[in-house]
Amino acid sequence: MSTTATYTVKGMTCGHCVSSVEEEVGEVPGVTAVEVDLATGLLTVGSESPVDRARIVAAVEEAGYEVAEQS
């Protein structure tokens, strides 16, 4: 069974930003799919089992952006 998690990424302004986030998050162990919507800042992460939020946040930060706090 696969799971999906959604995050809001702040600071992306162009297609290169999207590519950077997709690349870094895609390298997180267990992640099987990554989709980024530049207009909304939404990052959708698909995985076979839940992936630790801290790992996703770290990957986004590695790409040079930040994850907004969940409300």
PDB file of N, CA and C in Angstrom:
ATOM      1  N   MET A   1       0.835  -1.183   0.000  1.00  0.00           N
ATOM      2  CA  MET A   1       0.000   0.000   0.000  1.00  0.00           C
ATOM      3  C   MET A   1       0.880   1.246   0.000  1.00  0.00           C
ATOM      4  N   SER A   2       0.537   2.193  -0.846  1.00  0.00           N
ATOM      5  CA  SER A   2       1.355   3.403  -0.912  1.00  0.00           C
ATOM      6  C   SER A   2       0.684   4.530  -0.132  1.00  0.00           C
ATOM      7  N   THR A   3       1.506   5.497   0.267  1.00  0.00           N
ATOM      8  CA  THR A   3       0.999   6.641   1.005  1.00  0.00           C
ATOM      9  C   THR A   3       1.401   7.921   0.290  1.00  0.00           C
ATOM     10  N   THR A   4       0.675   8.982   0.574  1.00  0.00           N
ATOM     11  CA  THR A   4       0.962  10.284  -0.016  1.00  0.00           C
ATOM     12  C   THR A   4       0.976  11.326   1.092  1.00  0.00           C
ATOM     13  N   ALA A   5       1.961  12.196   1.049  1.00  0.00           N
ATOM     14  CA  ALA A   5       2.036  13.292   2.014  1.00  0.00           C
ATOM     15  C   ALA A   5       2.194  14.594   1.240  1.00  0.00           C
ATOM     16  N   THR A   6       1.605  15.660   1.759  1.00  0.00           N
ATOM     17  CA  THR A   6       1.671  16.956   1.086  1.00  0.00           C
ATOM     18  C   THR A   6       2.325  17.979   2.003  1.00  0.00           C
ATOM     19  N   TYR A   7       3.186  18.798   1.419  1.00  0.00           N
ATOM     20  CA  TYR A   7       3.904  19.842   2.144  1.00  0.00           C
ATOM     21  C   TYR A   7       3.786  21.132   1.349  1.00  0.00           C
ATOM     22  N   THR A   8       3.944  22.260   2.015  1.00  0.00           N
ATOM     23  CA  THR A   8       3.983  23.549   1.332  1.00  0.00           C
ATOM     24  C   THR A   8       5.416  24.059   1.387  1.00  0.00           C
ATOM     25  N   VAL A   9       5.978  24.315   0.206  1.00  0.00           N
ATOM     26  CA  VAL A   9       7.359  24.782   0.108  1.00  0.00           C
ATOM     27  C   VAL A   9       7.354  26.285  -0.167  1.00  0.00           C
ATOM     28  N   LYS A  10       8.156  27.012   0.609  1.00  0.00           N
ATOM     29  CA  LYS A  10       8.245  28.460   0.438  1.00  0.00           C
ATOM     30  C   LYS A  10       9.543  28.822  -0.281  1.00  0.00           C
ATOM     31  N   GLY A  11       9.443  29.834  -1.157  1.00  0.00           N
ATOM     32  CA  GLY A  11      10.635  30.379  -1.791  1.00  0.00           C
ATOM     33  C   GLY A  11      10.858  29.968  -3.235  1.00  0.00           C
ATOM     34  N   MET A  12      10.048  29.068  -3.762  1.00  0.00           N
ATOM     35  CA  MET A  12      10.229  28.655  -5.160  1.00  0.00           C
ATOM     36  C   MET A  12       9.662  29.730  -6.082  1.00  0.00           C
ATOM     37  N   THR A  13      10.417  30.067  -7.137  1.00  0.00           N
ATOM     38  CA  THR A  13       9.965  31.112  -8.047  1.00  0.00           C
ATOM     39  C   THR A  13       9.996  30.710  -9.520  1.00  0.00           C
ATOM     40  N   CYS A  14      10.588  29.556  -9.839  1.00  0.00           N
ATOM     41  CA  CYS A  14      10.725  29.198 -11.250  1.00  0.00           C
ATOM     42  C   CYS A  14      10.832  27.686 -11.432  1.00  0.00           C
ATOM     43  N   GLY A  15      10.888  27.273 -12.673  1.00  0.00           N
ATOM     44  CA  GLY A  15      10.986  25.851 -12.984  1.00  0.00           C
ATOM     45  C   GLY A  15      12.243  25.210 -12.428  1.00  0.00           C
ATOM     46  N   HIS A  16      13.334  25.970 -12.376  1.00  0.00           N
ATOM     47  CA  HIS A  16      14.576  25.419 -11.819  1.00  0.00           C
ATOM     48  C   HIS A  16      14.395  25.096 -10.337  1.00  0.00           C
ATOM     49  N   CYS A  17      13.653  25.958  -9.641  1.00  0.00           N
ATOM     50  CA  CYS A  17      13.368  25.716  -8.225  1.00  0.00           C
ATOM     51  C   CYS A  17      12.643  24.380  -8.069  1.00  0.00           C
ATOM     52  N   VAL A  18      11.631  24.180  -8.902  1.00  0.00           N
ATOM     53  CA  VAL A  18      10.845  22.946  -8.874  1.00  0.00           C
ATOM     54  C   VAL A  18      11.746  21.743  -9.105  1.00  0.00           C
ATOM     55  N   SER A  19      12.619  21.831 -10.103  1.00  0.00           N
ATOM     56  CA  SER A  19      13.527  20.723 -10.421  1.00  0.00           C
ATOM     57  C   SER A  19      14.451  20.402  -9.255  1.00  0.00           C
ATOM     58  N   SER A  20      14.960  21.433  -8.605  1.00  0.00           N
ATOM     59  CA  SER A  20      15.864  21.231  -7.468  1.00  0.00           C
ATOM     60  C   SER A  20      15.161  20.489  -6.339  1.00  0.00           C
ATOM     61  N   VAL A  21      13.938  20.906  -6.026  1.00  0.00           N
ATOM     62  CA  VAL A  21      13.179  20.260  -4.954  1.00  0.00           C
ATOM     63  C   VAL A  21      12.854  18.819  -5.342  1.00  0.00           C
ATOM     64  N   GLU A  22      12.401  18.620  -6.581  1.00  0.00           N
ATOM     65  CA  GLU A  22      12.062  17.262  -7.035  1.00  0.00           C
ATOM     66  C   GLU A  22      13.266  16.335  -6.953  1.00  0.00           C
ATOM     67  N   GLU A  23      14.425  16.844  -7.350  1.00  0.00           N
ATOM     68  CA  GLU A  23      15.637  16.023  -7.341  1.00  0.00           C
ATOM     69  C   GLU A  23      16.041  15.629  -5.921  1.00  0.00           C
ATOM     70  N   GLU A  24      16.083  16.597  -5.015  1.00  0.00           N
ATOM     71  CA  GLU A  24      16.505  16.315  -3.640  1.00  0.00           C
ATOM     72  C   GLU A  24      15.524  15.390  -2.928  1.00  0.00           C
ATOM     73  N   VAL A  25      14.229  15.683  -3.029  1.00  0.00           N
ATOM     74  CA  VAL A  25      13.227  14.867  -2.351  1.00  0.00           C
ATOM     75  C   VAL A  25      13.183  13.472  -2.961  1.00  0.00           C
ATOM     76  N   GLY A  26      13.391  13.387  -4.258  1.00  0.00           N
ATOM     77  CA  GLY A  26      13.393  12.092  -4.938  1.00  0.00           C
ATOM     78  C   GLY A  26      14.493  11.162  -4.476  1.00  0.00           C
ATOM     79  N   GLU A  27      15.547  11.730  -3.868  1.00  0.00           N
ATOM     80  CA  GLU A  27      16.671  10.920  -3.385  1.00  0.00           C
ATOM     81  C   GLU A  27      16.453  10.391  -1.965  1.00  0.00           C
ATOM     82  N   VAL A  28      15.387  10.831  -1.309  1.00  0.00           N
ATOM     83  CA  VAL A  28      15.096  10.359   0.051  1.00  0.00           C
ATOM     84  C   VAL A  28      14.687   8.889  -0.026  1.00  0.00           C
ATOM     85  N   PRO A  29      15.318   8.022   0.782  1.00  0.00           N
ATOM     86  CA  PRO A  29      14.979   6.597   0.757  1.00  0.00           C
ATOM     87  C   PRO A  29      13.493   6.358   1.004  1.00  0.00           C
ATOM     88  N   GLY A  30      12.890   5.543   0.146  1.00  0.00           N
ATOM     89  CA  GLY A  30      11.480   5.205   0.304  1.00  0.00           C
ATOM     90  C   GLY A  30      10.549   6.023  -0.567  1.00  0.00           C
ATOM     91  N   VAL A  31      11.018   7.167  -1.053  1.00  0.00           N
ATOM     92  CA  VAL A  31      10.172   8.027  -1.896  1.00  0.00           C
ATOM     93  C   VAL A  31      10.064   7.414  -3.288  1.00  0.00           C
ATOM     94  N   THR A  32       8.828   7.284  -3.777  1.00  0.00           N
ATOM     95  CA  THR A  32       8.601   6.688  -5.093  1.00  0.00           C
ATOM     96  C   THR A  32       8.075   7.688  -6.116  1.00  0.00           C
ATOM     97  N   ALA A  33       7.549   8.814  -5.643  1.00  0.00           N
ATOM     98  CA  ALA A  33       7.018   9.828  -6.551  1.00  0.00           C
ATOM     99  C   ALA A  33       7.105  11.201  -5.905  1.00  0.00           C
ATOM    100  N   VAL A  34       7.412  12.202  -6.748  1.00  0.00           N
ATOM    101  CA  VAL A  34       7.484  13.577  -6.255  1.00  0.00           C
ATOM    102  C   VAL A  34       6.797  14.471  -7.284  1.00  0.00           C
ATOM    103  N   GLU A  35       5.895  15.309  -6.793  1.00  0.00           N
ATOM    104  CA  GLU A  35       5.227  16.257  -7.678  1.00  0.00           C
ATOM    105  C   GLU A  35       5.232  17.613  -7.003  1.00  0.00           C
ATOM    106  N   VAL A  36       5.660  18.638  -7.745  1.00  0.00           N
ATOM    107  CA  VAL A  36       5.721  19.983  -7.194  1.00  0.00           C
ATOM    108  C   VAL A  36       4.875  20.901  -8.068  1.00  0.00           C
ATOM    109  N   ASP A  37       4.014  21.682  -7.440  1.00  0.00           N
ATOM    110  CA  ASP A  37       3.197  22.668  -8.144  1.00  0.00           C
ATOM    111  C   ASP A  37       3.748  24.045  -7.810  1.00  0.00           C
ATOM    112  N   LEU A  38       4.389  24.672  -8.790  1.00  0.00           N
ATOM    113  CA  LEU A  38       5.036  25.967  -8.556  1.00  0.00           C
ATOM    114  C   LEU A  38       4.023  27.031  -8.139  1.00  0.00           C
ATOM    115  N   ALA A  39       2.860  27.048  -8.768  1.00  0.00           N
ATOM    116  CA  ALA A  39       1.858  28.083  -8.491  1.00  0.00           C
ATOM    117  C   ALA A  39       1.376  28.066  -7.041  1.00  0.00           C
ATOM    118  N   THR A  40       1.192  26.884  -6.487  1.00  0.00           N
ATOM    119  CA  THR A  40       0.671  26.780  -5.118  1.00  0.00           C
ATOM    120  C   THR A  40       1.764  26.514  -4.094  1.00  0.00           C
ATOM    121  N   GLY A  41       2.942  26.062  -4.551  1.00  0.00           N
ATOM    122  CA  GLY A  41       4.015  25.706  -3.631  1.00  0.00           C
ATOM    123  C   GLY A  41       3.824  24.328  -3.024  1.00  0.00           C
ATOM    124  N   LEU A  42       2.841  23.589  -3.528  1.00  0.00           N
ATOM    125  CA  LEU A  42       2.562  22.275  -2.941  1.00  0.00           C
ATOM    126  C   LEU A  42       3.534  21.210  -3.441  1.00  0.00           C
ATOM    127  N   LEU A  43       4.056  20.464  -2.503  1.00  0.00           N
ATOM    128  CA  LEU A  43       4.934  19.326  -2.764  1.00  0.00           C
ATOM    129  C   LEU A  43       4.181  18.078  -2.336  1.00  0.00           C
ATOM    130  N   THR A  44       3.963  17.170  -3.279  1.00  0.00           N
ATOM    131  CA  THR A  44       3.291  15.919  -2.972  1.00  0.00           C
ATOM    132  C   THR A  44       4.307  14.799  -3.085  1.00  0.00           C
ATOM    133  N   VAL A  45       4.432  14.008  -2.025  1.00  0.00           N
ATOM    134  CA  VAL A  45       5.426  12.947  -1.963  1.00  0.00           C
ATOM    135  C   VAL A  45       4.714  11.602  -1.850  1.00  0.00           C
ATOM    136  N   GLY A  46       5.010  10.722  -2.785  1.00  0.00           N
ATOM    137  CA  GLY A  46       4.452   9.377  -2.736  1.00  0.00           C
ATOM    138  C   GLY A  46       5.518   8.409  -2.257  1.00  0.00           C
ATOM    139  N   SER A  47       5.099   7.400  -1.481  1.00  0.00           N
ATOM    140  CA  SER A  47       6.050   6.421  -0.958  1.00  0.00           C
ATOM    141  C   SER A  47       5.322   5.117  -0.662  1.00  0.00           C
ATOM    142  N   GLU A  48       6.098   4.040  -0.559  1.00  0.00           N
ATOM    143  CA  GLU A  48       5.517   2.738  -0.253  1.00  0.00           C
ATOM    144  C   GLU A  48       5.014   2.686   1.184  1.00  0.00           C
ATOM    145  N   SER A  49       5.724   3.376   2.083  1.00  0.00           N
ATOM    146  CA  SER A  49       5.315   3.472   3.484  1.00  0.00           C
ATOM    147  C   SER A  49       5.621   4.900   3.927  1.00  0.00           C
ATOM    148  N   PRO A  50       5.017   5.358   5.018  1.00  0.00           N
ATOM    149  CA  PRO A  50       5.247   6.750   5.440  1.00  0.00           C
ATOM    150  C   PRO A  50       6.732   7.078   5.602  1.00  0.00           C
ATOM    151  N   VAL A  51       7.117   8.245   5.095  1.00  0.00           N
ATOM    152  CA  VAL A  51       8.496   8.725   5.205  1.00  0.00           C
ATOM    153  C   VAL A  51       8.515   9.810   6.283  1.00  0.00           C
ATOM    154  N   ASP A  52       9.539   9.766   7.128  1.00  0.00           N
ATOM    155  CA  ASP A  52       9.676  10.734   8.216  1.00  0.00           C
ATOM    156  C   ASP A  52       9.676  12.164   7.668  1.00  0.00           C
ATOM    157  N   ARG A  53       8.799  12.996   8.203  1.00  0.00           N
ATOM    158  CA  ARG A  53       8.685  14.398   7.765  1.00  0.00           C
ATOM    159  C   ARG A  53      10.039  15.102   7.816  1.00  0.00           C
ATOM    160  N   ALA A  54      10.836  14.808   8.833  1.00  0.00           N
ATOM    161  CA  ALA A  54      12.134  15.469   8.982  1.00  0.00           C
ATOM    162  C   ALA A  54      13.044  15.203   7.781  1.00  0.00           C
ATOM    163  N   ARG A  55      12.939  14.018   7.193  1.00  0.00           N
ATOM    164  CA  ARG A  55      13.772  13.699   6.029  1.00  0.00           C
ATOM    165  C   ARG A  55      13.348  14.521   4.818  1.00  0.00           C
ATOM    166  N   ILE A  56      12.034  14.721   4.666  1.00  0.00           N
ATOM    167  CA  ILE A  56      11.536  15.522   3.549  1.00  0.00           C
ATOM    168  C   ILE A  56      11.926  16.984   3.744  1.00  0.00           C
ATOM    169  N   VAL A  57      11.751  17.487   4.960  1.00  0.00           N
ATOM    170  CA  VAL A  57      12.127  18.868   5.267  1.00  0.00           C
ATOM    171  C   VAL A  57      13.611  19.085   5.003  1.00  0.00           C
ATOM    172  N   ALA A  58      14.439  18.139   5.415  1.00  0.00           N
ATOM    173  CA  ALA A  58      15.888  18.250   5.204  1.00  0.00           C
ATOM    174  C   ALA A  58      16.228  18.275   3.717  1.00  0.00           C
ATOM    175  N   ALA A  59      15.527  17.469   2.917  1.00  0.00           N
ATOM    176  CA  ALA A  59      15.780  17.435   1.472  1.00  0.00           C
ATOM    177  C   ALA A  59      15.379  18.757   0.825  1.00  0.00           C
ATOM    178  N   VAL A  60      14.249  19.319   1.249  1.00  0.00           N
ATOM    179  CA  VAL A  60      13.807  20.613   0.714  1.00  0.00           C
ATOM    180  C   VAL A  60      14.811  21.694   1.091  1.00  0.00           C
ATOM    181  N   GLU A  61      15.314  21.660   2.331  1.00  0.00           N
ATOM    182  CA  GLU A  61      16.298  22.643   2.778  1.00  0.00           C
ATOM    183  C   GLU A  61      17.609  22.476   2.017  1.00  0.00           C
ATOM    184  N   GLU A  62      17.963  21.234   1.699  1.00  0.00           N
ATOM    185  CA  GLU A  62      19.174  20.969   0.914  1.00  0.00           C
ATOM    186  C   GLU A  62      19.060  21.616  -0.468  1.00  0.00           C
ATOM    187  N   ALA A  63      17.827  21.660  -0.994  1.00  0.00           N
ATOM    188  CA  ALA A  63      17.591  22.281  -2.298  1.00  0.00           C
ATOM    189  C   ALA A  63      17.575  23.808  -2.204  1.00  0.00           C
ATOM    190  N   GLY A  64      17.555  24.340  -0.963  1.00  0.00           N
ATOM    191  CA  GLY A  64      17.620  25.784  -0.777  1.00  0.00           C
ATOM    192  C   GLY A  64      16.294  26.448  -0.453  1.00  0.00           C
ATOM    193  N   TYR A  65      15.310  25.663  -0.036  1.00  0.00           N
ATOM    194  CA  TYR A  65      13.975  26.202   0.252  1.00  0.00           C
ATOM    195  C   TYR A  65      13.539  25.751   1.632  1.00  0.00           C
ATOM    196  N   GLU A  66      12.357  26.190   2.055  1.00  0.00           N
ATOM    197  CA  GLU A  66      11.888  25.755   3.353  1.00  0.00           C
ATOM    198  C   GLU A  66      10.455  25.262   3.276  1.00  0.00           C
ATOM    199  N   VAL A  67      10.125  24.371   4.193  1.00  0.00           N
ATOM    200  CA  VAL A  67       8.775  23.833   4.282  1.00  0.00           C
ATOM    201  C   VAL A  67       8.014  24.681   5.290  1.00  0.00           C
ATOM    202  N   ALA A  68       6.836  25.149   4.888  1.00  0.00           N
ATOM    203  CA  ALA A  68       5.994  25.923   5.790  1.00  0.00           C
ATOM    204  C   ALA A  68       5.467  25.005   6.885  1.00  0.00           C
ATOM    205  N   GLU A  69       5.284  25.553   8.050  1.00  0.00           N
ATOM    206  CA  GLU A  69       4.731  24.753   9.149  1.00  0.00           C
ATOM    207  C   GLU A  69       3.307  24.362   8.820  1.00  0.00           C
ATOM    208  N   GLN A  70       2.951  23.129   9.148  1.00  0.00           N
ATOM    209  CA  GLN A  70       1.602  22.664   8.896  1.00  0.00           C
ATOM    210  C   GLN A  70       0.648  23.299   9.894  1.00  0.00           C
ATOM    211  N   SER A  71      -0.522  23.692   9.421  1.00  0.00           N
ATOM    212  CA  SER A  71      -1.468  24.333  10.325  1.00  0.00           C
ATOM    213  C   SER A  71      -2.544  23.350  10.751  1.00  0.00           C
TER     214      SER A  71
END
